[in-house]
Short mmCIF file of C-alpha atoms and ligand atoms in Angstrom, two decimals:
data_model
loop_
_atom_site.label_atom_id
_atom_site.label_comp_id
_atom_site.label_asym_id
_atom_site.label_seq_id
_atom_site.Cartn_x
_atom_site.Cartn_y
_atom_site.Cartn_z
CA MET A 1 4.75 -10.65 22.99
CA LYS A 2 6.49 -8.68 20.24
CA LYS A 3 7.42 -11.88 18.39
CA ARG A 4 3.76 -12.92 18.57
CA ILE A 5 2.57 -9.66 17.00
CA LEU A 6 5.16 -9.89 14.21
CA ALA A 7 4.24 -13.49 13.50
CA LEU A 8 0.53 -12.70 13.64
CA LEU A 9 0.75 -9.76 11.24
CA THR A 10 3.04 -11.49 8.76
CA THR A 11 1.18 -14.80 8.84
CA ALA A 12 -2.16 -13.07 8.62
CA ALA A 13 -1.14 -10.92 5.70
CA LEU A 14 0.40 -13.88 3.90
CA ALA A 15 -2.51 -16.17 4.79
CA SER A 16 -4.93 -13.59 3.54
CA THR A 17 -3.09 -13.51 0.23
CA ILE A 18 -2.48 -17.26 -0.15
CA LEU A 19 -5.79 -18.57 1.23
CA THR A 20 -7.76 -16.59 -1.28
CA GLY A 21 -6.02 -18.32 -4.17
CA CYS A 22 -4.71 -15.13 -5.69
CA MET A 23 -2.92 -15.71 -9.01
CA GLY A 24 0.18 -14.06 -10.30
CA SER A 25 0.96 -11.93 -7.31
CA GLU A 26 4.73 -11.77 -7.63
CA VAL A 27 5.03 -9.65 -4.53
CA THR A 28 4.15 -11.14 -1.19
CA THR A 29 4.01 -9.16 2.01
CA THR A 30 7.19 -10.81 3.24
CA GLU A 31 9.05 -9.84 0.06
CA THR A 32 7.80 -6.27 0.43
CA GLN A 33 8.94 -6.19 4.03
CA GLN A 34 12.39 -7.50 3.04
CA LYS A 35 12.88 -4.45 0.80
CA THR A 36 15.45 -2.25 2.50
CA VAL A 37 13.90 0.98 3.63
CA PRO A 38 15.67 3.79 1.70
CA GLN A 39 17.87 6.06 3.82
CA VAL A 40 15.49 8.88 4.65
CA ALA A 41 16.41 12.50 5.18
CA ALA A 42 15.01 13.37 8.59
CA PRO A 43 12.99 16.58 8.42
CA SER A 44 15.33 19.54 8.90
CA LYS A 45 14.54 20.59 12.47
CA PRO A 46 16.86 20.62 15.50
CA THR A 47 15.69 17.70 17.65
CA GLY A 48 17.92 18.33 20.68
CA ASP A 49 16.69 16.32 23.66
CA LYS A 50 13.04 16.43 22.54
CA ILE A 51 10.99 13.25 22.26
CA VAL A 52 10.72 12.39 18.56
CA ILE A 53 7.37 11.20 17.21
CA LYS A 54 8.03 9.69 13.76
CA ALA A 55 4.77 9.60 11.79
CA ALA A 56 4.59 7.50 8.61
CA THR A 57 2.30 7.29 5.61
CA GLY A 58 2.63 5.54 2.27
CA LEU A 59 1.07 8.46 0.46
CA THR A 60 2.52 11.63 -1.00
CA ALA A 61 3.26 14.80 1.00
CA THR A 62 0.33 16.51 -0.77
CA HIS A 63 -2.18 13.78 0.11
CA PRO A 64 -4.77 14.41 2.88
CA ALA A 65 -3.12 11.63 4.92
CA ALA A 66 0.03 13.76 5.11
CA ILE A 67 -1.92 17.02 5.45
CA GLY A 68 -3.59 15.55 8.51
CA LEU A 69 -0.22 14.55 9.96
CA TYR A 70 1.21 18.06 9.35
CA GLU A 71 -1.79 19.48 11.25
CA PHE A 72 -1.12 17.01 14.09
CA GLU A 73 2.55 18.09 14.07
CA LYS A 74 1.54 21.79 14.26
CA LEU A 75 -0.89 21.27 17.15
CA VAL A 76 1.47 19.09 19.22
CA GLU A 77 4.53 21.34 18.71
CA GLU A 78 2.53 24.49 19.47
CA LYS A 79 1.40 22.98 22.80
CA TYR A 80 4.72 21.32 23.69
CA PRO A 81 7.45 23.29 21.82
CA ASP A 82 10.25 22.02 24.06
CA ARG A 83 9.08 18.44 24.57
CA PHE A 84 8.01 16.83 21.26
CA ASP A 85 9.43 16.82 17.74
CA VAL A 86 6.92 15.34 15.30
CA GLN A 87 8.59 14.12 12.09
CA VAL A 88 6.34 13.23 9.14
CA TYR A 89 7.66 10.62 6.65
CA THR A 90 5.67 10.20 3.42
CA ASP A 91 5.81 7.90 0.33
CA ALA A 92 6.36 4.72 2.37
CA GLN A 93 9.88 5.90 3.35
CA LEU A 94 9.49 3.94 6.61
CA GLY A 95 7.86 0.88 4.99
CA ASP A 96 4.48 -0.11 3.59
CA ASP A 97 1.28 -0.34 5.63
CA VAL A 98 1.91 -3.82 7.04
CA SER A 99 5.60 -3.36 7.89
CA ALA A 100 5.10 0.15 9.32
CA THR A 101 2.20 -1.10 11.44
CA GLN A 102 4.36 -3.98 12.68
CA ASP A 103 7.00 -1.43 13.71
CA VAL A 104 4.39 0.64 15.57
CA ALA A 105 3.04 -2.49 17.29
CA MET A 106 6.57 -3.40 18.45
CA GLY A 107 7.41 0.13 19.60
CA ASN A 108 9.97 0.78 16.85
CA LEU A 109 7.88 3.53 15.25
CA GLU A 110 5.58 5.98 17.06
CA LEU A 111 2.76 6.61 14.53
CA VAL A 112 1.40 5.34 11.21
CA VAL A 113 -1.54 6.30 9.01
CA THR A 114 -2.58 3.12 7.24
CA SER A 115 -5.42 1.50 5.43
CA ALA A 116 -7.31 -0.97 7.61
CA SER A 117 -7.68 -3.52 4.81
CA PRO A 118 -4.24 -5.23 5.02
CA LEU A 119 -4.55 -5.45 8.83
CA VAL A 120 -7.68 -7.60 9.03
CA GLY A 121 -5.60 -10.64 9.98
CA MET A 122 -4.90 -9.07 13.37
CA CYS A 123 -8.32 -7.44 13.75
CA PRO A 124 -10.98 -9.33 11.74
CA ALA A 125 -13.75 -6.88 12.65
CA LEU A 126 -12.02 -4.28 10.43
CA LYS A 127 -13.23 -6.38 7.48
CA VAL A 128 -16.64 -4.73 7.80
CA PHE A 129 -15.27 -1.67 5.99
CA ASP A 130 -14.22 -3.87 3.06
CA LEU A 131 -17.76 -5.07 2.33
CA PRO A 132 -18.60 -3.43 -1.01
CA PHE A 133 -21.09 -0.55 -0.97
CA ILE A 134 -21.73 -0.91 2.80
CA VAL A 135 -20.99 2.75 3.62
CA PRO A 136 -23.56 5.01 1.86
CA ASN A 137 -21.86 8.39 2.25
CA GLU A 138 -19.37 10.49 4.24
CA ALA A 139 -21.91 11.52 6.90
CA ALA A 140 -22.44 7.84 7.69
CA ALA A 141 -18.68 7.33 7.76
CA ASP A 142 -18.22 10.09 10.34
CA ALA A 143 -20.97 8.63 12.54
CA ILE A 144 -19.31 5.20 12.31
CA TYR A 145 -15.81 6.59 13.02
CA ASP A 146 -16.79 8.80 15.93
CA GLY A 147 -19.41 6.52 17.52
CA GLU A 148 -19.71 3.10 19.14
CA ILE A 149 -18.44 1.19 16.07
CA GLY A 150 -15.25 3.26 15.94
CA LYS A 151 -14.66 2.68 19.64
CA LYS A 152 -15.20 -1.08 19.35
CA LEU A 153 -12.63 -1.34 16.57
CA ALA A 154 -10.15 0.73 18.60
CA ASP A 155 -10.67 -1.64 21.56
CA ASP A 156 -10.06 -4.64 19.28
CA LEU A 157 -6.74 -3.20 18.04
CA LEU A 158 -5.31 -2.32 21.47
CA PRO A 159 -4.15 -5.84 22.50
CA ASN A 160 -1.86 -5.76 19.42
CA GLY A 161 0.07 -2.84 20.91
CA LEU A 162 -1.77 -0.35 18.70
CA ARG A 163 -3.56 2.69 20.13
CA LEU A 164 -6.06 3.93 17.53
CA LEU A 165 -6.00 7.72 17.96
CA THR A 166 -8.56 8.60 15.29
CA TYR A 167 -9.92 7.85 11.85
CA TYR A 168 -8.68 9.71 8.81
CA GLU A 169 -10.46 9.10 5.53
CA ASN A 170 -9.11 7.08 2.63
CA GLY A 171 -12.43 7.44 0.83
CA PHE A 172 -14.64 5.90 -1.84
CA ARG A 173 -12.57 3.69 -4.12
CA ASN A 174 -12.82 3.85 -7.93
CA ILE A 175 -11.41 1.65 -10.65
CA THR A 176 -8.71 2.71 -13.13
CA ASN A 177 -7.17 0.68 -15.96
CA SER A 178 -4.96 0.97 -19.03
CA LYS A 179 -7.14 -0.97 -21.49
CA ARG A 180 -10.70 0.35 -21.84
CA ASP A 181 -13.57 2.36 -20.41
CA VAL A 182 -15.46 0.33 -17.81
CA ARG A 183 -19.23 0.86 -17.57
CA THR A 184 -20.39 -2.65 -16.64
CA PRO A 185 -18.89 -5.54 -14.62
CA GLY A 186 -18.48 -7.37 -17.93
CA ASP A 187 -16.04 -4.65 -19.02
CA LEU A 188 -13.70 -5.81 -16.23
CA SER A 189 -13.53 -9.36 -17.56
CA GLY A 190 -9.95 -10.62 -17.66
CA LEU A 191 -8.39 -7.36 -16.48
CA LYS A 192 -5.59 -7.85 -13.90
CA ILE A 193 -6.67 -5.42 -11.19
CA ARG A 194 -4.36 -4.74 -8.24
CA THR A 195 -6.13 -5.01 -4.93
CA MET A 196 -5.01 -4.50 -1.37
CA GLU A 197 -3.89 -7.64 0.47
CA ASN A 198 -7.36 -8.44 1.73
CA ASP A 199 -9.55 -11.46 1.00
CA ILE A 200 -12.78 -9.47 0.66
CA HIS A 201 -11.20 -7.21 -1.97
CA LEU A 202 -9.94 -10.28 -3.81
CA ALA A 203 -13.40 -11.90 -3.69
CA THR A 204 -15.06 -8.66 -4.81
CA PHE A 205 -12.96 -8.34 -7.95
CA LYS A 206 -13.34 -12.04 -8.73
CA ALA A 207 -17.13 -11.57 -8.48
CA LEU A 208 -16.82 -8.64 -10.89
CA GLY A 209 -15.02 -10.88 -13.41
CA ALA A 210 -11.55 -9.34 -13.03
CA VAL A 211 -8.29 -11.10 -12.13
CA PRO A 212 -7.45 -9.64 -8.68
CA THR A 213 -3.73 -9.22 -7.98
CA PRO A 214 -2.86 -8.23 -4.38
CA MET A 215 0.22 -6.14 -3.67
CA ALA A 216 1.48 -3.38 -1.40
CA PHE A 217 0.56 0.19 -2.35
CA SER A 218 4.21 1.16 -2.92
CA GLU A 219 4.47 -1.40 -5.77
CA VAL A 220 1.39 -0.26 -7.70
CA PHE A 221 2.65 2.55 -9.96
CA THR A 222 5.69 0.60 -11.18
CA SER A 223 3.59 -2.54 -11.76
CA LEU A 224 1.11 -0.52 -13.84
CA GLU A 225 3.93 1.18 -15.75
CA GLN A 226 5.54 -2.19 -16.53
CA GLY A 227 2.22 -3.73 -17.58
CA ALA A 228 2.38 -6.40 -14.88
CA ILE A 229 -1.16 -5.37 -13.98
CA ASP A 230 -3.84 -3.58 -16.00
CA GLY A 231 -5.53 -1.54 -13.30
CA GLN A 232 -6.03 -0.67 -9.68
CA GLU A 233 -8.63 0.94 -7.46
CA ASN A 234 -8.32 3.89 -5.10
CA PRO A 235 -10.07 7.14 -4.16
CA VAL A 236 -9.87 10.08 -6.59
CA SER A 237 -7.44 11.96 -4.33
CA THR A 238 -4.98 9.06 -4.49
CA ILE A 239 -5.55 8.40 -8.21
CA TYR A 240 -4.63 12.03 -8.93
CA LEU A 241 -1.85 12.64 -6.38
CA SER A 242 -0.10 9.31 -7.09
CA LYS A 243 -0.44 10.08 -10.83
CA PHE A 244 -2.10 6.75 -11.61
CA TYR A 245 -3.90 8.49 -14.49
CA GLU A 246 -0.55 8.66 -16.32
CA VAL A 247 -0.54 4.86 -16.71
CA ASN A 248 -4.28 4.24 -16.23
CA PRO A 249 -6.21 6.80 -18.31
CA HIS A 250 -9.55 4.95 -17.99
CA VAL A 251 -11.29 5.89 -14.72
CA THR A 252 -14.70 4.64 -13.53
CA LEU A 253 -16.33 6.20 -10.48
CA THR A 254 -17.72 3.00 -8.95
CA GLY A 255 -17.28 4.02 -5.29
CA HIS A 256 -17.36 0.26 -4.64
CA VAL A 257 -15.69 0.35 -1.20
CA TYR A 258 -15.34 3.15 1.36
CA GLY A 259 -12.20 2.90 3.49
CA PRO A 260 -10.72 4.64 6.52
CA HIS A 261 -7.10 5.56 7.06
CA ILE A 262 -6.58 4.57 10.68
CA VAL A 263 -4.13 6.59 12.78
CA LEU A 264 -2.24 4.17 15.01
CA MET A 265 0.18 5.11 17.82
CA SER A 266 2.48 2.70 19.59
CA GLU A 267 0.72 1.78 22.85
CA GLN A 268 4.16 1.40 24.46
CA PHE A 269 4.94 5.04 23.54
CA TYR A 270 1.47 6.22 24.58
CA GLN A 271 1.74 4.65 28.02
CA ASN A 272 4.96 6.60 28.65
CA LEU A 273 3.08 9.89 28.28
CA SER A 274 1.47 11.76 31.18
CA ALA A 275 -2.33 11.72 31.44
CA GLU A 276 -2.40 15.34 30.27
CA GLU A 277 -0.19 14.57 27.27
CA GLN A 278 -2.31 11.51 26.38
CA ALA A 279 -5.49 13.61 26.44
CA PHE A 280 -3.87 16.31 24.29
CA ILE A 281 -2.49 13.79 21.76
CA MET A 282 -5.97 12.23 21.37
CA GLU A 283 -7.61 15.64 20.88
CA ALA A 284 -4.91 16.87 18.48
CA ALA A 285 -5.31 13.66 16.46
CA HIS A 286 -9.07 14.16 16.27
CA GLN A 287 -8.70 17.82 15.23
CA SER A 288 -6.24 16.73 12.54
CA ALA A 289 -8.79 14.14 11.37
CA LEU A 290 -11.37 16.88 10.80
CA VAL A 291 -8.84 18.68 8.58
CA ASN A 292 -7.95 15.43 6.81
CA ARG A 293 -11.54 14.42 6.10
CA SER A 294 -12.46 17.86 4.83
CA GLU A 295 -9.38 18.02 2.55
CA ASN A 296 -9.98 14.52 1.19
CA ARG A 297 -13.65 15.19 0.42
CA GLN A 298 -12.80 18.43 -1.36
CA MET A 299 -10.06 16.75 -3.40
CA CYS A 300 -12.23 13.76 -4.32
CA THR A 301 -14.69 16.27 -5.81
CA ASP A 302 -12.31 18.78 -7.38
CA TYR A 303 -9.81 16.29 -8.81
CA ILE A 304 -12.37 14.63 -11.11
CA GLN A 305 -11.97 17.64 -13.39
CA ASN A 306 -8.19 17.57 -12.91
CA LEU A 307 -8.17 13.95 -14.14
CA LYS A 308 -10.15 14.98 -17.24
CA ASP A 309 -7.76 17.92 -17.79
CA GLU A 310 -4.86 15.41 -17.72
CA GLY A 311 -6.54 13.47 -20.54
CA ALA A 312 -8.19 10.67 -18.54
CA THR A 313 -11.67 9.48 -19.50
CA VAL A 314 -13.84 9.52 -16.37
CA VAL A 315 -16.94 7.29 -16.52
CA GLU A 316 -19.65 8.51 -14.12
CA LEU A 317 -22.12 5.61 -13.79
CA THR A 318 -25.89 6.07 -13.93
CA ALA A 319 -27.88 4.68 -10.97
CA GLU A 320 -28.82 1.65 -13.07
CA GLU A 321 -25.22 1.04 -14.15
CA LYS A 322 -24.00 1.28 -10.54
CA GLN A 323 -26.74 -1.16 -9.45
CA ALA A 324 -25.23 -3.78 -11.80
CA PHE A 325 -21.98 -3.60 -9.77
CA VAL A 326 -23.94 -3.81 -6.49
CA ASP A 327 -25.82 -6.87 -7.73
CA ALA A 328 -22.64 -8.56 -8.98
CA VAL A 329 -20.92 -8.42 -5.57
CA GLN A 330 -23.78 -9.76 -3.41
CA PRO A 331 -22.11 -13.23 -3.17
CA VAL A 332 -19.31 -11.50 -1.23
CA TYR A 333 -21.75 -10.73 1.58
CA LYS A 334 -22.92 -14.33 1.67
CA GLU A 335 -19.33 -15.53 2.03
CA PHE A 336 -17.95 -13.00 4.51
CA VAL A 337 -20.74 -11.67 6.76
CA PRO A 338 -20.80 -14.90 8.84
CA GLN A 339 -17.02 -14.53 9.38
CA ILE A 340 -17.31 -10.88 10.47
CA GLY A 341 -20.43 -11.52 12.60
CA GLU A 342 -24.02 -11.00 11.51
CA GLU A 343 -24.91 -8.86 14.53
CA PHE A 344 -21.90 -6.55 14.12
CA VAL A 345 -22.56 -6.10 10.39
CA LYS A 346 -26.22 -5.30 11.14
CA GLN A 347 -25.13 -2.77 13.80
CA PHE A 348 -22.75 -1.20 11.26
CA GLN A 349 -25.45 -1.05 8.55
CA ALA A 350 -27.98 0.42 11.00
CA VAL A 351 -25.72 3.44 11.54
CA GLY A 352 -25.33 3.90 7.80
CA ASP A 353 -29.07 3.53 7.17
CA LYS A 354 -29.75 6.66 9.24
CA PHE A 355 -27.84 8.74 6.68
CA LYS A 356 -29.23 7.34 3.42
O1 LIG B 1 0.06 3.71 2.61
C1 LIG B 1 -0.91 3.95 1.64
C2 LIG B 1 -2.09 3.17 1.99
O2 LIG B 1 -2.37 3.26 3.36
C3 LIG B 1 -3.40 3.45 1.37
O3 LIG B 1 -3.48 4.40 0.49
C4 LIG B 1 -4.00 2.12 1.13
O4 LIG B 1 -5.73 2.59 -0.31
C5 LIG B 1 -4.70 1.97 -0.12
C6 LIG B 1 -4.11 1.05 -1.08
O5 LIG B 1 -4.63 1.00 -2.20
O6 LIG B 1 -3.14 0.34 -0.70
#
């Protein structure tokens, strides 16, 4: 079983990269996974004979993904001070999204906060989040996360050994680059834009006229700094906290994709908990998600000014300018909705429509 999951995740991630004809992506998922994980300093707490819950994220300790995990740590250790020791590892210390998720699936790591986009090989329905402009706003996102759609996706992930505890927010993604202000799709022409390892993201940036270059998140800053790529796309919180503005001073608030950060626990670990502990872990995760979502939304608003203060130019599109991006990516729907399932996409859009 474990070998199957590993093969499935690696093949899927590689297939997703290769099948979409991406050019120039020096780093493949396998290469990223082969990188030795740096020796990490375990958080300084006496563990004793407590059960350790290692919780990983690729983002910084100040990012809402980590803030949510610290809240989870506080809630769990307040309830079970002598039983659990939650250890939060940031900055991809325990591997990138794909490798850390593999470890969780195989029971080698207890918890990961990851983007859903590089995991669509193992759970194709997750692709629905990658359809550009499909989520209208945060209220719609919460209804999707905490309703029937969120439950269906959790059910789809479980056979892979992954218990989806809750949905944190990655957020609305915006484009940054080192070359020029971007106000129209034509301004993206020829720019090498890093995307996540996901065929819908690749197709979206091809449709916008860019040269999509998939790679793991942990490679992005160095690749931008070395000029191997011209730009990338992420929510404002990540753009600011990962200091992308230092190497990508041109920011455009496209909001072209809205993504979750899914909180995945090892099902093997979860099944070894008592029913009471399982219920508490689920509730603590959800409470931490409320903190995470609130923090991320506040940062994605406040940090626009911070980016300007750091010298970045921030292009805020007019409704007409944004519509040009929406129009340019319509072929992506034609190509991918049949794969995801027309009915499921309609169900997803119906939830969002209630909040427009
Ligand atoms: O581990 C960091 C990633 O989960 C997340 O930030 C994904 O948005 C992402 C990206 O660009 O890779």
